[in-house]
C-alpha cells in the first residue's frame, strides 16, 4: 500500500541567518577499531567502504563512508565519489557488482559487538555478485586491513558474503597460511543472531540461496511466505520473514531493507533450532525475533500454527496493518500570511503542520527560536493556478555560439545572469550540472569600453582584445576542438551591442562556444564570476506545462 501526502509548509525566517561552520567530513581513508564515529548503530556495528579501481585512481586508497548518514554504498558514492557522481543506482551496480567492467570494490569492516572482556576482532567483507579469486581476496584484504587503526592484539578476519563463501571454504587453509583467518559474525554470538527484529505469520518454505529468485518468479515462493535458506544472497524478493542457516551481516542490503520494513531476519546458530526449522518446512508457522539491548544473542520463537483457522490467521495478520492516516484537508483562511507567534496546532488546516506547531516553540522558548512568518494555503493555491512559460531544452550544436547577458537581471529571461562583469577584472567559470566540476574558467584583467576579450582562435588557448568584437560569430577563420568553452566576453558594453529584450540598454555579455563534434545541452550548467561560488547562476532547466 502506498500513501501520497502533499503538504505545504512555508516558514520565512525574518532574522539574520547565521553562517554555518565547516561541515563534518562524510568520508575518510582510515578508521579506528573500536571507537570509530562512522560506525553504524547496529549490533555488531560496521563501516562501509569503497575502493575505486578505475584507471587513474589509486587502488590502494580506501574510502570509508559515514554510516550514520549514508546507509547504502550507492547513497554515498553517487554524491561524493568521482567517477560515480550523477550515475543512476542501476549504472552504479553495473560497474561495482560484476567482474566485467568493474570500477570499484565495495565492502565493509564489521566491528565486534560490545563485550566485557572485548573480543578484539573485526571482520573484512567484500561485496560482489561474482566471486573474487583467492589472490584478489588476499590483496584487497590487506589493503583494507592497512587502513584500520587497531592495537597489535586485534585480529582481522575475512567474513565472506554468500557469493564469496564457496571460494573461502575451498581455500580456507590457503588463506590461513597467508595470515587471513576465515570467520563470520556467528563467532561473536552466544546463540541465534538477529539482523532484523519483528514477527511474521506464513508458510515456511525452503529454497537454496541460488534458487530463491527462480522460485519467486515461478510462484513457488510468495510474498506472504517465510523463507528458510542455506544462505541469503545480496538481493532477494520481498517475503514475510527470513531464516538463514548460514551467517549474514547487519550491513547486507537484505538486512537493511528488512529492518526498514519490519521483516524478521534471523540466523539460526543453535543446531536444535536449525533442525526444528527444517522439520516445519511446508507448514504455517509464527516467527518472532527480538534482541535485548547490549545482548549478544536473540530470542527466536518458531511455532507451528498449522491448526489455526483462516479466521484466526487473518485476525493475527490484521495486527500488522497500519492505522488509516487521518489527514486534515486544506482550509481557506482569507489571508496569505501570519506571525507564527499567533499560531496553534488547530491552525494546521490553514498553514500546515510545521508552521502551526512552530507557534508552540515560539511561545515555549521565544529567546531560543527565531521569529518567523508562515504562509497560508491560500497563497499556495493561488500560486498553483499561475501559468508558467514554456522553456524548451537549450542546445548548442557543434561549432555553435550562445550569448548570455551578464546584467544582474535574471527576471528578464533564461539568457540573463544574476551577476554583472567587473570592468577592473575578475574570474569567470562554467561548471557542470553537479555544481562542482569545472568545464572551463579563466581570469581577465582591466577592460576597455566596447572592446571584447576572447580567444584568438575559437576554442583555443590564447586570448586577446578585439576592437571589432564578434558575439555569436567566429573570432577567427580556424577553430580548435576543445569542447564547450567560454569564448568571448565584454565587461564594459557602452554602445556596442543592445539588449534586444530592453531597448536602449547595453549590458555585459558572455559567449559560449561548442568546439566539440557533439551537440551539447546547456540546461543545468552554471556560470559564475566567483570560482569559490560555482553555483552562483544556473542555466534554466527545460519545462513544459500550463501550471505547477
XYZ file of C-alpha atoms in Angstrom:
548
model
C 0.000 0.000 0.000
C 1.318 3.447 -0.869
C 0.334 6.721 0.623
C 0.797 10.028 -1.169
C 0.804 13.073 1.070
C 1.365 16.592 -0.143
C 1.703 19.344 2.364
C 2.894 22.914 2.246
C 4.993 24.324 4.995
C 6.466 27.698 4.240
C 8.180 29.431 7.141
C 10.054 32.648 6.461
C 12.780 33.457 8.954
C 12.892 37.210 9.369
C 16.018 37.461 11.485
C 19.532 37.300 10.110
C 20.964 33.950 9.034
C 23.987 32.743 10.943
C 26.583 31.219 8.595
C 27.245 27.521 9.259
C 30.729 26.344 10.115
C 32.715 23.780 8.182
C 30.680 20.676 7.529
C 31.738 17.448 9.161
C 33.511 15.133 6.708
C 31.422 12.249 5.395
C 34.342 10.072 4.310
C 37.874 9.256 5.386
C 40.694 6.928 4.379
C 41.287 5.362 7.812
C 39.067 4.150 10.634
C 39.747 3.229 14.255
C 38.821 -0.008 15.990
C 36.595 0.187 18.130
C 35.875 3.890 18.700
C 35.110 4.880 15.096
C 32.422 7.630 14.869
C 31.482 6.473 11.326
C 30.227 3.089 12.578
C 26.551 2.165 12.288
C 24.143 1.882 15.197
C 23.601 -1.827 14.572
C 24.995 -4.671 16.636
C 27.517 -5.623 15.538
C 28.412 -2.223 14.065
C 30.044 -1.758 10.663
C 31.653 0.852 8.413
C 31.171 0.506 4.654
C 33.981 1.302 2.235
C 34.646 1.793 -1.477
C 37.926 1.267 -3.336
C 37.962 2.922 -6.761
C 39.713 0.675 -9.280
C 39.027 2.719 -12.394
C 42.114 3.774 -14.332
C 43.878 6.891 -12.936
C 42.604 6.195 -9.389
C 44.766 4.692 -6.641
C 43.568 1.101 -5.993
C 45.204 1.197 -2.548
C 43.050 4.068 -1.260
C 40.022 3.119 0.827
C 37.052 5.498 1.109
C 35.075 4.881 4.302
C 31.600 6.417 4.428
C 29.787 7.821 7.426
C 27.298 5.002 8.006
C 25.142 7.163 10.239
C 24.486 9.427 7.253
C 24.740 7.032 4.293
C 23.073 3.633 4.645
C 23.955 2.192 1.235
C 27.131 2.236 -0.825
C 25.396 3.968 -3.710
C 23.945 6.727 -1.492
C 27.490 7.742 -0.627
C 29.241 7.130 -3.949
C 26.672 8.872 -6.160
C 27.014 12.002 -4.046
C 30.666 12.041 -3.015
C 32.922 9.911 -5.240
C 34.139 10.506 -8.737
C 33.537 8.895 -11.208
C 30.111 7.878 -9.861
C 28.547 11.296 -9.231
C 25.467 11.644 -11.391
C 25.061 7.905 -12.084
C 21.794 6.101 -11.505
C 21.687 3.286 -8.948
C 21.440 0.773 -11.802
C 24.520 2.214 -13.512
C 26.435 2.132 -10.235
C 25.504 -1.510 -9.599
C 26.634 -2.403 -13.120
C 30.180 -1.089 -12.532
C 30.599 -2.390 -8.967
C 28.777 -5.714 -8.537
C 30.174 -7.534 -11.570
C 33.681 -8.578 -12.561
C 33.290 -7.341 -16.149
C 33.660 -3.572 -16.314
C 34.195 -3.248 -12.573
C 35.283 0.246 -11.494
C 35.145 -0.090 -7.723
C 35.309 -2.648 -4.928
C 32.575 -2.449 -2.283
C 32.747 -3.880 1.192
C 32.551 -3.294 4.922
C 34.615 -3.555 8.067
C 32.465 -5.210 10.733
C 33.428 -4.479 14.337
C 32.808 -6.979 17.100
C 29.882 -6.045 19.375
C 30.395 -4.655 22.846
C 31.536 -7.307 25.311
C 33.440 -7.488 28.583
C 36.162 -8.502 28.023
C 36.228 -7.305 24.410
C 36.625 -9.759 21.538
C 39.500 -7.755 19.960
C 38.407 -8.900 16.490
C 36.885 -7.404 13.396
C 35.833 -8.745 10.020
C 36.505 -7.537 6.481
C 33.834 -8.240 3.903
C 33.925 -7.859 0.114
C 30.703 -7.425 -1.846
C 30.199 -8.553 -5.442
C 27.736 -10.787 -7.256
C 30.641 -12.592 -8.972
C 33.187 -14.414 -6.773
C 36.604 -12.857 -6.293
C 39.667 -15.008 -6.922
C 41.597 -16.028 -3.834
C 44.524 -13.852 -4.967
C 42.241 -10.807 -5.280
C 40.805 -11.501 -1.835
C 44.264 -11.543 -0.252
C 45.288 -8.309 -1.985
C 42.093 -6.444 -1.125
C 42.009 -7.805 2.437
C 45.489 -6.454 3.112
C 44.675 -3.063 1.553
C 41.684 -2.693 3.857
C 43.483 -4.064 6.917
C 46.265 -1.487 6.447
C 43.655 1.281 6.684
C 42.216 0.099 10.026
C 43.967 1.554 13.062
C 43.960 -1.125 15.761
C 46.112 -2.450 18.594
C 48.539 -5.294 17.698
C 46.456 -7.824 19.652
C 43.359 -7.213 17.467
C 42.776 -9.912 14.835
C 41.310 -9.196 11.401
C 39.128 -11.943 9.877
C 37.790 -12.383 6.360
C 33.978 -12.593 6.511
C 32.823 -13.952 3.134
C 29.382 -12.991 1.845
C 27.105 -15.648 0.371
C 28.535 -15.050 -3.112
C 32.123 -15.370 -1.838
C 31.551 -18.265 0.573
C 32.442 -21.132 -1.792
C 35.891 -19.692 -2.575
C 36.569 -19.090 1.132
C 35.518 -22.608 2.122
C 37.527 -24.290 -0.629
C 40.665 -22.273 0.191
C 40.417 -21.866 3.961
C 43.829 -23.467 4.648
C 45.424 -21.433 1.851
C 44.069 -18.227 3.413
C 45.169 -19.282 6.916
C 48.734 -19.830 5.667
C 48.737 -16.222 4.472
C 47.578 -14.824 7.796
C 43.918 -14.443 6.831
C 41.596 -16.448 9.094
C 38.087 -17.122 7.823
C 35.234 -16.172 10.141
C 31.738 -14.730 10.420
C 29.643 -12.699 12.830
C 28.490 -16.022 14.297
C 31.738 -16.259 16.269
C 30.535 -13.357 18.430
C 27.044 -14.721 19.050
C 26.050 -16.725 22.097
C 23.066 -18.063 20.237
C 20.894 -17.184 17.280
C 21.695 -13.842 15.624
C 19.070 -11.311 14.557
C 19.673 -8.969 11.645
C 16.149 -7.556 11.856
C 13.659 -7.889 14.705
C 9.966 -8.423 14.049
C 7.302 -11.094 13.633
C 5.560 -12.822 10.761
C 2.919 -15.448 10.103
C 3.107 -17.530 6.929
C 4.043 -20.788 5.260
C 7.667 -21.819 5.868
C 9.340 -22.698 2.568
C 12.915 -23.847 1.955
C 14.952 -22.872 -1.104
C 18.744 -22.830 -1.525
C 20.187 -19.350 -1.926
C 20.832 -19.737 -5.642
C 17.214 -20.822 -6.283
C 15.322 -18.142 -4.337
C 14.666 -15.773 -7.225
C 13.739 -18.609 -9.582
C 11.222 -19.946 -7.054
C 9.708 -16.497 -6.628
C 9.394 -15.961 -10.379
C 7.677 -19.345 -10.718
C 5.190 -18.553 -7.941
C 6.563 -21.270 -5.630
C 7.718 -18.614 -3.141
C 5.178 -15.887 -2.330
C 5.430 -12.503 -0.575
C 3.351 -13.907 2.316
C 5.735 -16.854 2.874
C 8.574 -17.173 5.370
C 11.815 -18.123 3.633
C 14.239 -20.729 5.018
C 17.534 -20.893 3.116
C 21.085 -22.216 3.365
C 22.305 -18.661 2.766
C 20.959 -15.257 1.767
C 22.346 -13.576 -1.390
C 22.783 -9.814 -1.762
C 19.307 -9.471 -3.285
C 16.152 -11.500 -2.622
C 12.463 -10.848 -3.396
C 10.086 -9.491 -0.787
C 8.927 -12.121 1.739
C 7.245 -12.053 5.154
C 10.241 -13.383 7.081
C 13.749 -14.772 6.553
C 15.519 -17.625 8.344
C 19.099 -18.372 7.313
C 21.189 -21.448 8.140
C 24.377 -19.521 7.271
C 25.582 -16.289 8.920
C 24.856 -12.999 7.228
C 25.711 -9.483 8.418
C 23.728 -6.445 9.592
C 25.243 -4.373 6.768
C 23.827 -6.548 3.977
C 21.319 -4.972 1.620
C 18.718 -7.557 2.636
C 19.230 -6.829 6.352
C 18.903 -3.071 5.888
C 15.702 -3.443 3.868
C 14.306 -5.970 6.345
C 14.845 -3.550 9.245
C 13.208 -0.701 7.332
C 10.130 -2.855 6.616
C 9.832 -4.708 9.932
C 10.587 -8.094 8.345
C 12.170 -10.576 10.796
C 15.571 -11.865 9.597
C 17.493 -14.331 11.747
C 20.450 -16.706 11.533
C 19.820 -19.935 13.463
C 23.195 -20.682 15.018
C 21.775 -23.158 17.516
C 21.702 -26.621 15.969
C 18.460 -27.686 17.632
C 16.693 -24.578 16.312
C 18.015 -25.143 12.793
C 16.809 -28.775 12.887
C 13.379 -27.717 14.154
C 13.043 -25.095 11.388
C 13.811 -27.690 8.727
C 11.188 -30.012 10.204
C 8.500 -27.328 9.806
C 9.019 -26.701 6.091
C 5.673 -26.634 4.275
C 3.674 -25.768 7.393
C 2.194 -22.490 8.578
C 4.414 -21.021 11.286
C 4.694 -17.985 13.540
C 8.180 -16.415 13.585
C 9.139 -13.794 16.166
C 12.657 -12.377 16.558
C 13.745 -9.940 19.270
C 17.047 -8.727 20.654
C 17.684 -7.322 24.095
C 19.778 -4.157 24.322
C 23.527 -4.883 24.522
C 22.830 -8.609 24.188
C 24.929 -10.938 22.027
C 22.048 -13.274 21.320
C 18.492 -13.055 20.061
C 15.257 -14.598 21.197
C 13.615 -16.607 18.415
C 10.131 -18.101 18.547
C 9.174 -20.505 15.757
C 5.736 -22.001 16.402
C 3.674 -24.425 14.361
C 0.300 -22.744 13.759
C -0.999 -25.202 11.173
C -4.103 -25.803 13.289
C -5.182 -22.160 13.347
C -8.311 -21.394 11.381
C -8.191 -18.975 8.487
C -10.197 -16.522 10.577
C -7.646 -16.718 13.381
C -4.749 -16.230 10.946
C -6.487 -13.241 9.397
C -7.081 -11.774 12.838
C -3.378 -12.121 13.751
C -2.151 -10.670 10.446
C -4.512 -7.729 10.916
C -2.235 -6.619 13.764
C 0.409 -5.774 11.139
C -1.884 -3.427 9.248
C -1.215 0.270 9.715
C -3.922 2.503 11.104
C -5.526 4.702 8.450
C -3.968 8.114 8.148
C -6.202 10.975 9.190
C -5.248 13.996 7.138
C -6.936 17.310 7.780
C -7.746 18.950 4.447
C -6.625 22.429 3.424
C -8.917 25.241 4.524
C -9.367 28.775 3.212
C -8.175 31.355 5.721
C -8.897 34.583 3.903
C -5.346 35.828 4.361
C -1.959 34.963 2.934
C 0.340 35.013 5.976
C 0.576 35.239 9.748
C 3.099 35.704 12.530
C 3.915 32.258 13.973
C 3.575 33.735 17.480
C -0.171 33.728 16.862
C -0.386 30.142 15.554
C -1.539 26.987 17.349
C -1.847 23.303 16.286
C -5.513 23.960 15.476
C -4.352 26.203 12.606
C -2.811 23.241 10.742
C -5.569 23.349 8.114
C -4.600 26.898 7.173
C -0.767 26.838 7.232
C 0.360 23.199 7.544
C 1.759 21.194 10.455
C 5.252 22.567 10.887
C 4.181 26.192 10.712
C 1.276 25.639 13.110
C 3.406 23.766 15.642
C 6.184 26.332 15.351
C 3.857 28.635 17.263
C 4.219 26.373 20.318
C 8.003 26.601 20.017
C 7.877 30.412 19.869
C 5.665 30.536 22.948
C 7.745 27.984 24.905
C 11.269 29.231 24.138
C 10.975 32.641 22.447
C 14.575 33.529 23.260
C 15.897 30.370 21.601
C 13.767 30.173 18.471
C 13.843 32.558 15.538
C 10.911 34.886 14.808
C 9.126 33.620 11.710
C 6.233 34.224 9.378
C 4.045 31.454 7.951
C 2.381 31.499 4.543
C -1.098 30.028 4.245
C -2.566 27.540 1.806
C -4.487 30.454 0.266
C -1.195 31.667 -1.213
C -0.242 28.137 -2.245
C -3.487 27.542 -4.109
C -3.306 30.915 -5.821
C 0.254 30.173 -6.912
C -0.713 26.774 -8.306
C -3.109 28.414 -10.733
C -0.472 30.697 -12.237
C 0.586 29.814 -15.748
C 4.253 29.119 -16.415
C 6.209 29.939 -19.560
C 7.233 27.076 -21.814
C 11.004 26.583 -21.810
C 12.499 24.204 -24.359
C 15.844 22.428 -23.983
C 18.747 24.775 -24.674
C 21.129 23.023 -27.055
C 24.332 24.129 -28.745
C 25.237 22.396 -31.982
C 28.861 21.633 -32.943
C 30.569 24.907 -33.861
C 27.653 26.883 -32.401
C 27.655 30.011 -30.216
C 25.317 31.123 -27.431
C 25.243 34.607 -25.881
C 24.317 35.314 -22.259
C 23.654 38.800 -20.881
C 25.590 39.410 -17.649
C 23.268 42.184 -16.458
C 22.321 41.042 -12.949
C 18.679 40.888 -14.049
C 17.638 37.196 -14.324
C 13.955 38.183 -14.310
C 14.357 39.270 -17.940
C 14.670 35.692 -19.140
C 16.669 32.498 -19.402
C 19.684 34.233 -21.012
C 20.172 36.868 -18.281
C 22.523 36.056 -15.389
C 22.220 37.283 -11.808
C 25.653 38.931 -11.906
C 27.452 41.617 -13.900
C 31.047 41.604 -15.119
C 33.682 43.717 -13.432
C 35.428 46.267 -15.667
C 38.546 46.031 -13.483
C 38.882 42.265 -13.995
C 37.829 39.055 -12.252
C 37.340 35.298 -12.752
C 34.756 33.611 -14.962
C 33.791 29.956 -14.670
C 31.499 27.454 -16.392
C 30.574 24.477 -14.178
C 28.824 21.192 -14.874
C 25.349 20.346 -13.565
C 26.799 18.817 -10.377
C 27.919 22.313 -9.326
C 31.476 21.081 -8.694
C 33.102 20.059 -11.968
C 34.796 22.988 -13.733
C 34.209 22.790 -17.502
C 36.073 25.994 -18.353
C 37.383 29.010 -16.492
C 39.803 31.907 -16.807
C 40.831 35.221 -15.263
C 40.879 38.563 -17.067
C 42.351 41.953 -16.200
C 41.152 45.552 -16.721
C 38.834 46.001 -19.719
C 38.162 48.843 -22.145
C 34.851 50.301 -23.309
C 33.206 48.400 -26.195
C 36.261 46.154 -26.642
C 35.781 42.448 -26.018
C 38.210 39.900 -24.641
C 38.225 36.489 -26.277
C 40.114 33.560 -27.682
C 42.197 34.491 -30.746
C 41.194 31.127 -32.228
C 37.736 29.792 -31.317
C 38.227 27.191 -28.599
C 41.989 27.900 -28.465
C 44.246 28.716 -25.525
C 45.455 32.234 -26.445
C 43.378 35.285 -25.514
C 43.372 38.812 -26.964
C 41.381 42.052 -27.093
C 39.020 42.591 -30.067
C 38.313 46.139 -31.252
C 35.786 44.511 -33.562
C 34.011 42.027 -31.279
C 32.169 39.050 -32.750
C 29.400 37.981 -30.364
C 27.623 34.909 -31.721
C 30.102 34.613 -34.596
C 33.652 33.222 -35.157
C 36.640 35.047 -33.748
C 38.859 33.624 -36.495
C 38.864 31.517 -39.633
C 40.084 28.454 -37.712
C 38.996 26.658 -34.596
C 40.287 24.140 -32.067
C 38.367 21.173 -30.735
C 38.419 21.970 -27.005
C 34.817 21.073 -26.175
C 32.450 23.598 -24.572
C 34.267 26.815 -23.559
C 33.769 30.451 -22.632
C 34.918 32.007 -25.894
C 34.471 35.759 -25.576
C 33.139 38.377 -23.146
C 32.631 42.121 -22.865
C 32.751 43.714 -19.404
C 32.179 47.347 -20.450
C 29.476 47.393 -23.123
C 28.514 51.034 -23.583
C 27.217 51.272 -27.142
C 28.377 48.143 -28.978
C 25.550 45.608 -28.509
C 21.993 46.453 -27.436
C 19.913 44.085 -25.318
C 17.010 43.006 -27.581
C 14.792 42.495 -24.520
C 15.401 46.027 -23.257
C 15.971 48.672 -25.987
C 18.452 51.344 -25.002
C 20.313 49.079 -22.596
C 23.824 47.767 -23.300
C 24.656 45.086 -20.701
C 27.799 42.994 -20.347
C 27.776 39.682 -22.199
C 29.416 36.247 -22.231
C 29.710 33.974 -25.249
C 29.842 30.178 -25.040
C 31.252 28.156 -27.927
C 30.843 24.433 -28.626
C 34.157 23.301 -30.085
C 33.251 19.606 -29.908
C 31.739 17.352 -32.555
C 28.657 16.647 -30.451
C 25.556 18.646 -29.595
C 25.743 19.999 -26.038
C 22.799 20.569 -23.687
C 23.319 23.794 -21.731
C 20.383 23.404 -19.342
C 21.518 22.957 -15.768
C 25.075 24.238 -16.292
C 26.354 27.039 -14.055
C 28.008 30.366 -14.900
C 29.770 32.362 -12.193
C 32.096 35.295 -11.656
C 33.296 33.756 -8.385
C 35.071 30.383 -8.615
C 34.504 29.913 -4.875
C 30.755 30.061 -5.591
C 30.378 27.754 -8.623
C 26.549 27.611 -8.453
C 26.003 31.361 -8.499
C 23.749 31.257 -11.580
C 22.257 28.225 -13.311
C 21.021 27.983 -16.877
C 17.351 27.088 -16.504
C 16.132 23.536 -16.849
C 13.600 22.834 -19.645
C 9.924 22.982 -18.685
C 6.614 22.354 -20.394
C 3.169 22.568 -18.844
C 0.452 25.094 -18.095
C 0.741 25.339 -14.294
C 2.611 23.841 -11.368
